[in-house]
mmCIF file with all atom_site columns, C-alpha atoms in Angstrom:
data_model
loop_
_atom_site.group_PDB
_atom_site.id
_atom_site.type_symbol
_atom_site.label_atom_id
_atom_site.label_alt_id
_atom_site.label_comp_id
_atom_site.label_asym_id
_atom_site.label_entity_id
_atom_site.label_seq_id
_atom_site.pdbx_PDB_ins_code
_atom_site.Cartn_x
_atom_site.Cartn_y
_atom_site.Cartn_z
_atom_site.occupancy
_atom_site.B_iso_or_equiv
_atom_site.pdbx_formal_charge
_atom_site.auth_seq_id
_atom_site.auth_comp_id
_atom_site.auth_asym_id
_atom_site.auth_atom_id
_atom_site.pdbx_PDB_model_num
ATOM 1   C CA . UNK C 1 1   ? 2.193   -73.594  -18.819 1.00 47.00 ? 1   UNK C CA 1
ATOM 2   C CA . UNK C 1 2   ? 6.070   -74.984  -18.721 1.00 44.00 ? 2   UNK C CA 1
ATOM 3   C CA . UNK C 1 3   ? 7.807   -73.885  -15.559 1.00 45.00 ? 3   UNK C CA 1
ATOM 4   C CA . UNK C 1 4   ? 11.610  -72.756  -15.379 1.00 41.00 ? 4   UNK C CA 1
ATOM 5   C CA . UNK C 1 5   ? 12.017  -74.995  -12.169 1.00 43.00 ? 5   UNK C CA 1
ATOM 6   C CA . UNK C 1 6   ? 14.313  -77.739  -13.214 1.00 40.00 ? 6   UNK C CA 1
ATOM 7   C CA . UNK C 1 7   ? 13.911  -80.221  -10.333 1.00 40.00 ? 7   UNK C CA 1
ATOM 8   C CA . UNK C 1 8   ? 11.822  -83.458  -10.733 1.00 40.00 ? 8   UNK C CA 1
ATOM 9   C CA . UNK C 1 9   ? 11.632  -84.677  -7.508  1.00 43.00 ? 9   UNK C CA 1
ATOM 10  C CA . UNK C 1 10  ? 9.113   -82.007  -6.251  1.00 45.00 ? 10  UNK C CA 1
ATOM 11  C CA . UNK C 1 11  ? 11.893  -80.451  -4.003  1.00 47.00 ? 11  UNK C CA 1
ATOM 12  C CA . UNK C 1 12  ? 13.612  -77.317  -3.188  1.00 46.00 ? 12  UNK C CA 1
ATOM 13  C CA . UNK C 1 13  ? 14.477  -77.850  -0.062  1.00 49.00 ? 13  UNK C CA 1
ATOM 14  C CA . UNK C 1 14  ? 15.173  -74.881  1.651   1.00 50.00 ? 14  UNK C CA 1
ATOM 15  C CA . UNK C 1 15  ? 14.447  -72.316  -1.258  1.00 47.00 ? 15  UNK C CA 1
ATOM 16  C CA . UNK C 1 16  ? 13.154  -68.941  -0.197  1.00 52.00 ? 16  UNK C CA 1
ATOM 17  C CA . UNK C 1 17  ? 9.414   -68.739  -0.904  1.00 62.00 ? 17  UNK C CA 1
ATOM 18  C CA . UNK C 1 18  ? 9.963   -66.145  -3.881  1.00 71.00 ? 18  UNK C CA 1
ATOM 19  C CA . UNK C 1 19  ? 11.696  -68.965  -5.814  1.00 88.00 ? 19  UNK C CA 1
ATOM 20  C CA . UNK C 1 20  ? 9.265   -71.817  -4.587  1.00 92.00 ? 20  UNK C CA 1
ATOM 21  C CA . UNK C 1 21  ? 7.236   -72.787  -7.512  1.00 95.00 ? 21  UNK C CA 1
ATOM 22  C CA . UNK C 1 22  ? 3.485   -72.140  -7.563  1.00 95.00 ? 22  UNK C CA 1
ATOM 23  C CA . UNK C 1 23  ? 2.589   -75.841  -7.892  1.00 96.00 ? 23  UNK C CA 1
ATOM 24  C CA . UNK C 1 24  ? 4.587   -76.103  -4.288  1.00 95.00 ? 24  UNK C CA 1
ATOM 25  C CA . UNK C 1 25  ? 2.798   -73.338  -2.741  1.00 93.00 ? 25  UNK C CA 1
ATOM 26  C CA . UNK C 1 26  ? -0.489  -74.575  -3.701  1.00 94.00 ? 26  UNK C CA 1
ATOM 27  C CA . UNK C 1 27  ? 0.196   -77.867  -2.457  1.00 94.00 ? 27  UNK C CA 1
ATOM 28  C CA . UNK C 1 28  ? 1.161   -76.619  0.890   1.00 94.00 ? 28  UNK C CA 1
ATOM 29  C CA . UNK C 1 29  ? -1.874  -74.570  0.989   1.00 94.00 ? 29  UNK C CA 1
ATOM 30  C CA . UNK C 1 30  ? -4.143  -77.298  0.552   1.00 95.00 ? 30  UNK C CA 1
ATOM 31  C CA . UNK C 1 31  ? -2.287  -79.100  3.417   1.00 95.00 ? 31  UNK C CA 1
ATOM 32  C CA . UNK C 1 32  ? -3.304  -76.424  5.186   1.00 95.00 ? 32  UNK C CA 1
ATOM 33  C CA . UNK C 1 33  ? -7.028  -77.209  4.637   1.00 95.00 ? 33  UNK C CA 1
ATOM 34  C CA . UNK C 1 34  ? -6.260  -80.834  4.901   1.00 95.00 ? 34  UNK C CA 1
ATOM 35  C CA . UNK C 1 35  ? -7.940  -81.601  8.477   1.00 97.00 ? 35  UNK C CA 1
ATOM 36  C CA . UNK C 1 36  ? -11.707 -81.957  9.386   1.00 96.00 ? 36  UNK C CA 1
ATOM 37  C CA . UNK C 1 37  ? -11.321 -79.398  11.986  1.00 97.00 ? 37  UNK C CA 1
ATOM 38  C CA . UNK C 1 38  ? -10.091 -76.644  10.070  1.00 98.00 ? 38  UNK C CA 1
ATOM 39  C CA . UNK C 1 39  ? -12.393 -77.422  7.346   1.00 97.00 ? 39  UNK C CA 1
ATOM 40  C CA . UNK C 1 40  ? -15.708 -77.490  9.616   1.00 98.00 ? 40  UNK C CA 1
ATOM 41  C CA . UNK C 1 41  ? -14.338 -73.769  11.260  1.00 98.00 ? 41  UNK C CA 1
ATOM 42  C CA . UNK C 1 42  ? -13.802 -72.484  7.621   1.00 98.00 ? 42  UNK C CA 1
ATOM 43  C CA . UNK C 1 43  ? -17.338 -73.638  7.005   1.00 97.00 ? 43  UNK C CA 1
ATOM 44  C CA . UNK C 1 44  ? -18.666 -72.013  10.256  1.00 98.00 ? 44  UNK C CA 1
ATOM 45  C CA . UNK C 1 45  ? -16.701 -68.952  9.481   1.00 98.00 ? 45  UNK C CA 1
ATOM 46  C CA . UNK C 1 46  ? -18.180 -68.601  5.395   1.00 97.00 ? 46  UNK C CA 1
ATOM 47  C CA . UNK C 1 47  ? -21.751 -68.254  7.376   1.00 97.00 ? 47  UNK C CA 1
ATOM 48  C CA . UNK C 1 48  ? -20.422 -65.270  9.688   1.00 98.00 ? 48  UNK C CA 1
ATOM 49  C CA . UNK C 1 49  ? -17.842 -64.328  12.199  1.00 98.00 ? 49  UNK C CA 1
ATOM 50  C CA . UNK C 1 50  ? -17.668 -66.334  15.331  1.00 98.00 ? 50  UNK C CA 1
ATOM 51  C CA . UNK C 1 51  ? -16.790 -66.547  19.030  1.00 97.00 ? 51  UNK C CA 1
ATOM 52  C CA . UNK C 1 52  ? -14.288 -69.362  19.738  1.00 96.00 ? 52  UNK C CA 1
ATOM 53  C CA . UNK C 1 53  ? -16.902 -70.828  22.593  1.00 95.00 ? 53  UNK C CA 1
ATOM 54  C CA . UNK C 1 54  ? -19.815 -70.884  19.455  1.00 96.00 ? 54  UNK C CA 1
ATOM 55  C CA . UNK C 1 55  ? -17.496 -72.878  17.570  1.00 97.00 ? 55  UNK C CA 1
ATOM 56  C CA . UNK C 1 56  ? -16.543 -75.684  20.426  1.00 96.00 ? 56  UNK C CA 1
ATOM 57  C CA . UNK C 1 57  ? -19.561 -77.738  20.058  1.00 97.00 ? 57  UNK C CA 1
ATOM 58  C CA . UNK C 1 58  ? -19.850 -77.374  16.206  1.00 96.00 ? 58  UNK C CA 1
ATOM 59  C CA . UNK C 1 59  ? -16.476 -78.358  15.504  1.00 97.00 ? 59  UNK C CA 1
ATOM 60  C CA . UNK C 1 60  ? -16.460 -81.188  18.197  1.00 95.00 ? 60  UNK C CA 1
ATOM 61  C CA . UNK C 1 61  ? -13.005 -81.256  19.444  1.00 96.00 ? 61  UNK C CA 1
ATOM 62  C CA . UNK C 1 62  ? -11.182 -79.893  22.730  1.00 96.00 ? 62  UNK C CA 1
ATOM 63  C CA . UNK C 1 63  ? -10.735 -76.130  23.380  1.00 96.00 ? 63  UNK C CA 1
ATOM 64  C CA . UNK C 1 64  ? -6.827  -77.290  23.089  1.00 97.00 ? 64  UNK C CA 1
ATOM 65  C CA . UNK C 1 65  ? -7.283  -78.728  19.829  1.00 97.00 ? 65  UNK C CA 1
ATOM 66  C CA . UNK C 1 66  ? -9.447  -75.859  18.217  1.00 98.00 ? 66  UNK C CA 1
ATOM 67  C CA . UNK C 1 67  ? -6.867  -73.371  19.275  1.00 97.00 ? 67  UNK C CA 1
ATOM 68  C CA . UNK C 1 68  ? -3.860  -75.420  17.745  1.00 98.00 ? 68  UNK C CA 1
ATOM 69  C CA . UNK C 1 69  ? -6.119  -75.353  14.566  1.00 98.00 ? 69  UNK C CA 1
ATOM 70  C CA . UNK C 1 70  ? -7.295  -72.014  14.663  1.00 98.00 ? 70  UNK C CA 1
ATOM 71  C CA . UNK C 1 71  ? -3.498  -71.163  15.034  1.00 97.00 ? 71  UNK C CA 1
ATOM 72  C CA . UNK C 1 72  ? -2.801  -73.033  11.832  1.00 97.00 ? 72  UNK C CA 1
ATOM 73  C CA . UNK C 1 73  ? -5.492  -71.379  9.812   1.00 98.00 ? 73  UNK C CA 1
ATOM 74  C CA . UNK C 1 74  ? -4.331  -67.529  11.160  1.00 97.00 ? 74  UNK C CA 1
ATOM 75  C CA . UNK C 1 75  ? -0.805  -68.651  10.315  1.00 96.00 ? 75  UNK C CA 1
ATOM 76  C CA . UNK C 1 76  ? -1.654  -69.198  6.855   1.00 96.00 ? 76  UNK C CA 1
ATOM 77  C CA . UNK C 1 77  ? -3.600  -65.722  7.209   1.00 96.00 ? 77  UNK C CA 1
ATOM 78  C CA . UNK C 1 78  ? -7.058  -67.455  6.271   1.00 97.00 ? 78  UNK C CA 1
ATOM 79  C CA . UNK C 1 79  ? -8.585  -66.219  9.173   1.00 98.00 ? 79  UNK C CA 1
ATOM 80  C CA . UNK C 1 80  ? -8.258  -62.993  11.237  1.00 98.00 ? 80  UNK C CA 1
ATOM 81  C CA . UNK C 1 81  ? -9.347  -62.182  14.765  1.00 98.00 ? 81  UNK C CA 1
ATOM 82  C CA . UNK C 1 82  ? -10.736 -59.361  17.082  1.00 97.00 ? 82  UNK C CA 1
ATOM 83  C CA . UNK C 1 83  ? -11.277 -59.498  20.826  1.00 97.00 ? 83  UNK C CA 1
ATOM 84  C CA . UNK C 1 84  ? -14.219 -57.870  22.716  1.00 96.00 ? 84  UNK C CA 1
ATOM 85  C CA . UNK C 1 85  ? -14.117 -58.244  26.126  1.00 96.00 ? 85  UNK C CA 1
ATOM 86  C CA . UNK C 1 86  ? -12.985 -61.604  27.094  1.00 95.00 ? 86  UNK C CA 1
ATOM 87  C CA . UNK C 1 87  ? -14.069 -63.188  24.013  1.00 95.00 ? 87  UNK C CA 1
ATOM 88  C CA . UNK C 1 88  ? -11.797 -63.805  20.639  1.00 96.00 ? 88  UNK C CA 1
ATOM 89  C CA . UNK C 1 89  ? -14.210 -63.541  17.251  1.00 98.00 ? 89  UNK C CA 1
ATOM 90  C CA . UNK C 1 90  ? -12.736 -64.897  14.279  1.00 98.00 ? 90  UNK C CA 1
ATOM 91  C CA . UNK C 1 91  ? -13.666 -64.203  10.619  1.00 98.00 ? 91  UNK C CA 1
ATOM 92  C CA . UNK C 1 92  ? -12.809 -65.404  6.937   1.00 98.00 ? 92  UNK C CA 1
ATOM 93  C CA . UNK C 1 93  ? -9.774  -63.095  5.543   1.00 98.00 ? 93  UNK C CA 1
ATOM 94  C CA . UNK C 1 94  ? -11.583 -63.335  2.377   1.00 97.00 ? 94  UNK C CA 1
ATOM 95  C CA . UNK C 1 95  ? -14.958 -64.333  0.887   1.00 97.00 ? 95  UNK C CA 1
ATOM 96  C CA . UNK C 1 96  ? -12.898 -66.339  -1.773  1.00 97.00 ? 96  UNK C CA 1
ATOM 97  C CA . UNK C 1 97  ? -11.976 -68.999  1.050   1.00 97.00 ? 97  UNK C CA 1
ATOM 98  C CA . UNK C 1 98  ? -15.956 -69.495  1.303   1.00 97.00 ? 98  UNK C CA 1
ATOM 99  C CA . UNK C 1 99  ? -15.991 -69.854  -2.307  1.00 97.00 ? 99  UNK C CA 1
ATOM 100 C CA . UNK C 1 100 ? -13.380 -72.604  -2.526  1.00 96.00 ? 100 UNK C CA 1
ATOM 101 C CA . UNK C 1 101 ? -15.280 -74.512  -0.196  1.00 96.00 ? 101 UNK C CA 1
ATOM 102 C CA . UNK C 1 102 ? -18.408 -74.144  -2.299  1.00 96.00 ? 102 UNK C CA 1
ATOM 103 C CA . UNK C 1 103 ? -16.779 -75.546  -5.278  1.00 96.00 ? 103 UNK C CA 1
ATOM 104 C CA . UNK C 1 104 ? -15.007 -78.092  -3.429  1.00 94.00 ? 104 UNK C CA 1
ATOM 105 C CA . UNK C 1 105 ? -18.361 -79.262  -2.086  1.00 93.00 ? 105 UNK C CA 1
ATOM 106 C CA . UNK C 1 106 ? -19.682 -79.167  -5.964  1.00 93.00 ? 106 UNK C CA 1
ATOM 107 C CA . UNK C 1 107 ? -16.583 -81.082  -6.738  1.00 93.00 ? 107 UNK C CA 1
ATOM 108 C CA . UNK C 1 108 ? -17.395 -83.735  -4.611  1.00 92.00 ? 108 UNK C CA 1
ATOM 109 C CA . UNK C 1 109 ? -20.990 -84.016  -5.127  1.00 90.00 ? 109 UNK C CA 1
ATOM 110 C CA . UNK C 1 110 ? -20.287 -84.940  -8.629  1.00 89.00 ? 110 UNK C CA 1
ATOM 111 C CA . UNK C 1 111 ? -17.427 -87.708  -7.684  1.00 88.00 ? 111 UNK C CA 1
ATOM 112 C CA . UNK C 1 112 ? -19.752 -89.158  -5.021  1.00 89.00 ? 112 UNK C CA 1
ATOM 113 C CA . UNK C 1 113 ? -23.132 -89.067  -7.843  1.00 88.00 ? 113 UNK C CA 1
ATOM 114 C CA . UNK C 1 114 ? -20.496 -90.855  -10.133 1.00 85.00 ? 114 UNK C CA 1
ATOM 115 C CA . UNK C 1 115 ? -19.730 -93.453  -7.831  1.00 89.00 ? 115 UNK C CA 1
ATOM 116 C CA . UNK C 1 116 ? -23.159 -94.160  -6.829  1.00 86.00 ? 116 UNK C CA 1
ATOM 117 C CA . UNK C 1 117 ? -24.138 -94.368  -10.429 1.00 87.00 ? 117 UNK C CA 1
ATOM 118 C CA . UNK C 1 118 ? -20.977 -97.015  -10.851 1.00 85.00 ? 118 UNK C CA 1
ATOM 119 C CA . UNK C 1 119 ? -22.131 -99.178  -7.823  1.00 83.00 ? 119 UNK C CA 1
ATOM 120 C CA . UNK C 1 120 ? -25.772 -99.105  -9.525  1.00 87.00 ? 120 UNK C CA 1
ATOM 121 C CA . UNK C 1 121 ? -24.252 -100.416 -12.543 1.00 87.00 ? 121 UNK C CA 1
ATOM 122 C CA . UNK C 1 122 ? -22.232 -102.885 -10.921 1.00 88.00 ? 122 UNK C CA 1
ATOM 123 C CA . UNK C 1 123 ? -24.688 -104.181 -8.926  1.00 89.00 ? 123 UNK C CA 1
ATOM 124 C CA . UNK C 1 124 ? -26.943 -104.666 -11.640 1.00 90.00 ? 124 UNK C CA 1
ATOM 125 C CA . UNK C 1 125 ? -24.589 -106.662 -13.789 1.00 87.00 ? 125 UNK C CA 1
ATOM 126 C CA . UNK C 1 126 ? -24.003 -109.000 -10.945 1.00 76.00 ? 126 UNK C CA 1
ATOM 127 C CA . UNK C 1 127 ? -24.189 -112.491 -12.294 1.00 74.00 ? 127 UNK C CA 1
ATOM 128 C CA . UNK C 1 128 ? -27.533 -114.600 -11.357 1.00 64.00 ? 128 UNK C CA 1
#
């Protein structure tokens, strides 16, 4: 699908979001997902809502770091919160996030399978 965006440098500088090319918005979205702790949080929330205290041992980072990562996910509108007493609970804003993680797992499985097959071929063709 042709784009009306004429820049070839991928830039755009300070353009308003309404004029930002879709591919650039997608890149920014995937950058948001580009941290292992954020992926782990999203995986946990794909199962069910979690309190912050429940996520800490599962994600394996310091509380301040988890708080920072959750803030990034909130800012991107990937997670939402609710407060119950002193607990803050997080949930996904859309089941599509869980589906995206499932699709990514499938793609990664295929890539790794291909690499394993290539490695086996290389080992089998080693000169004796």
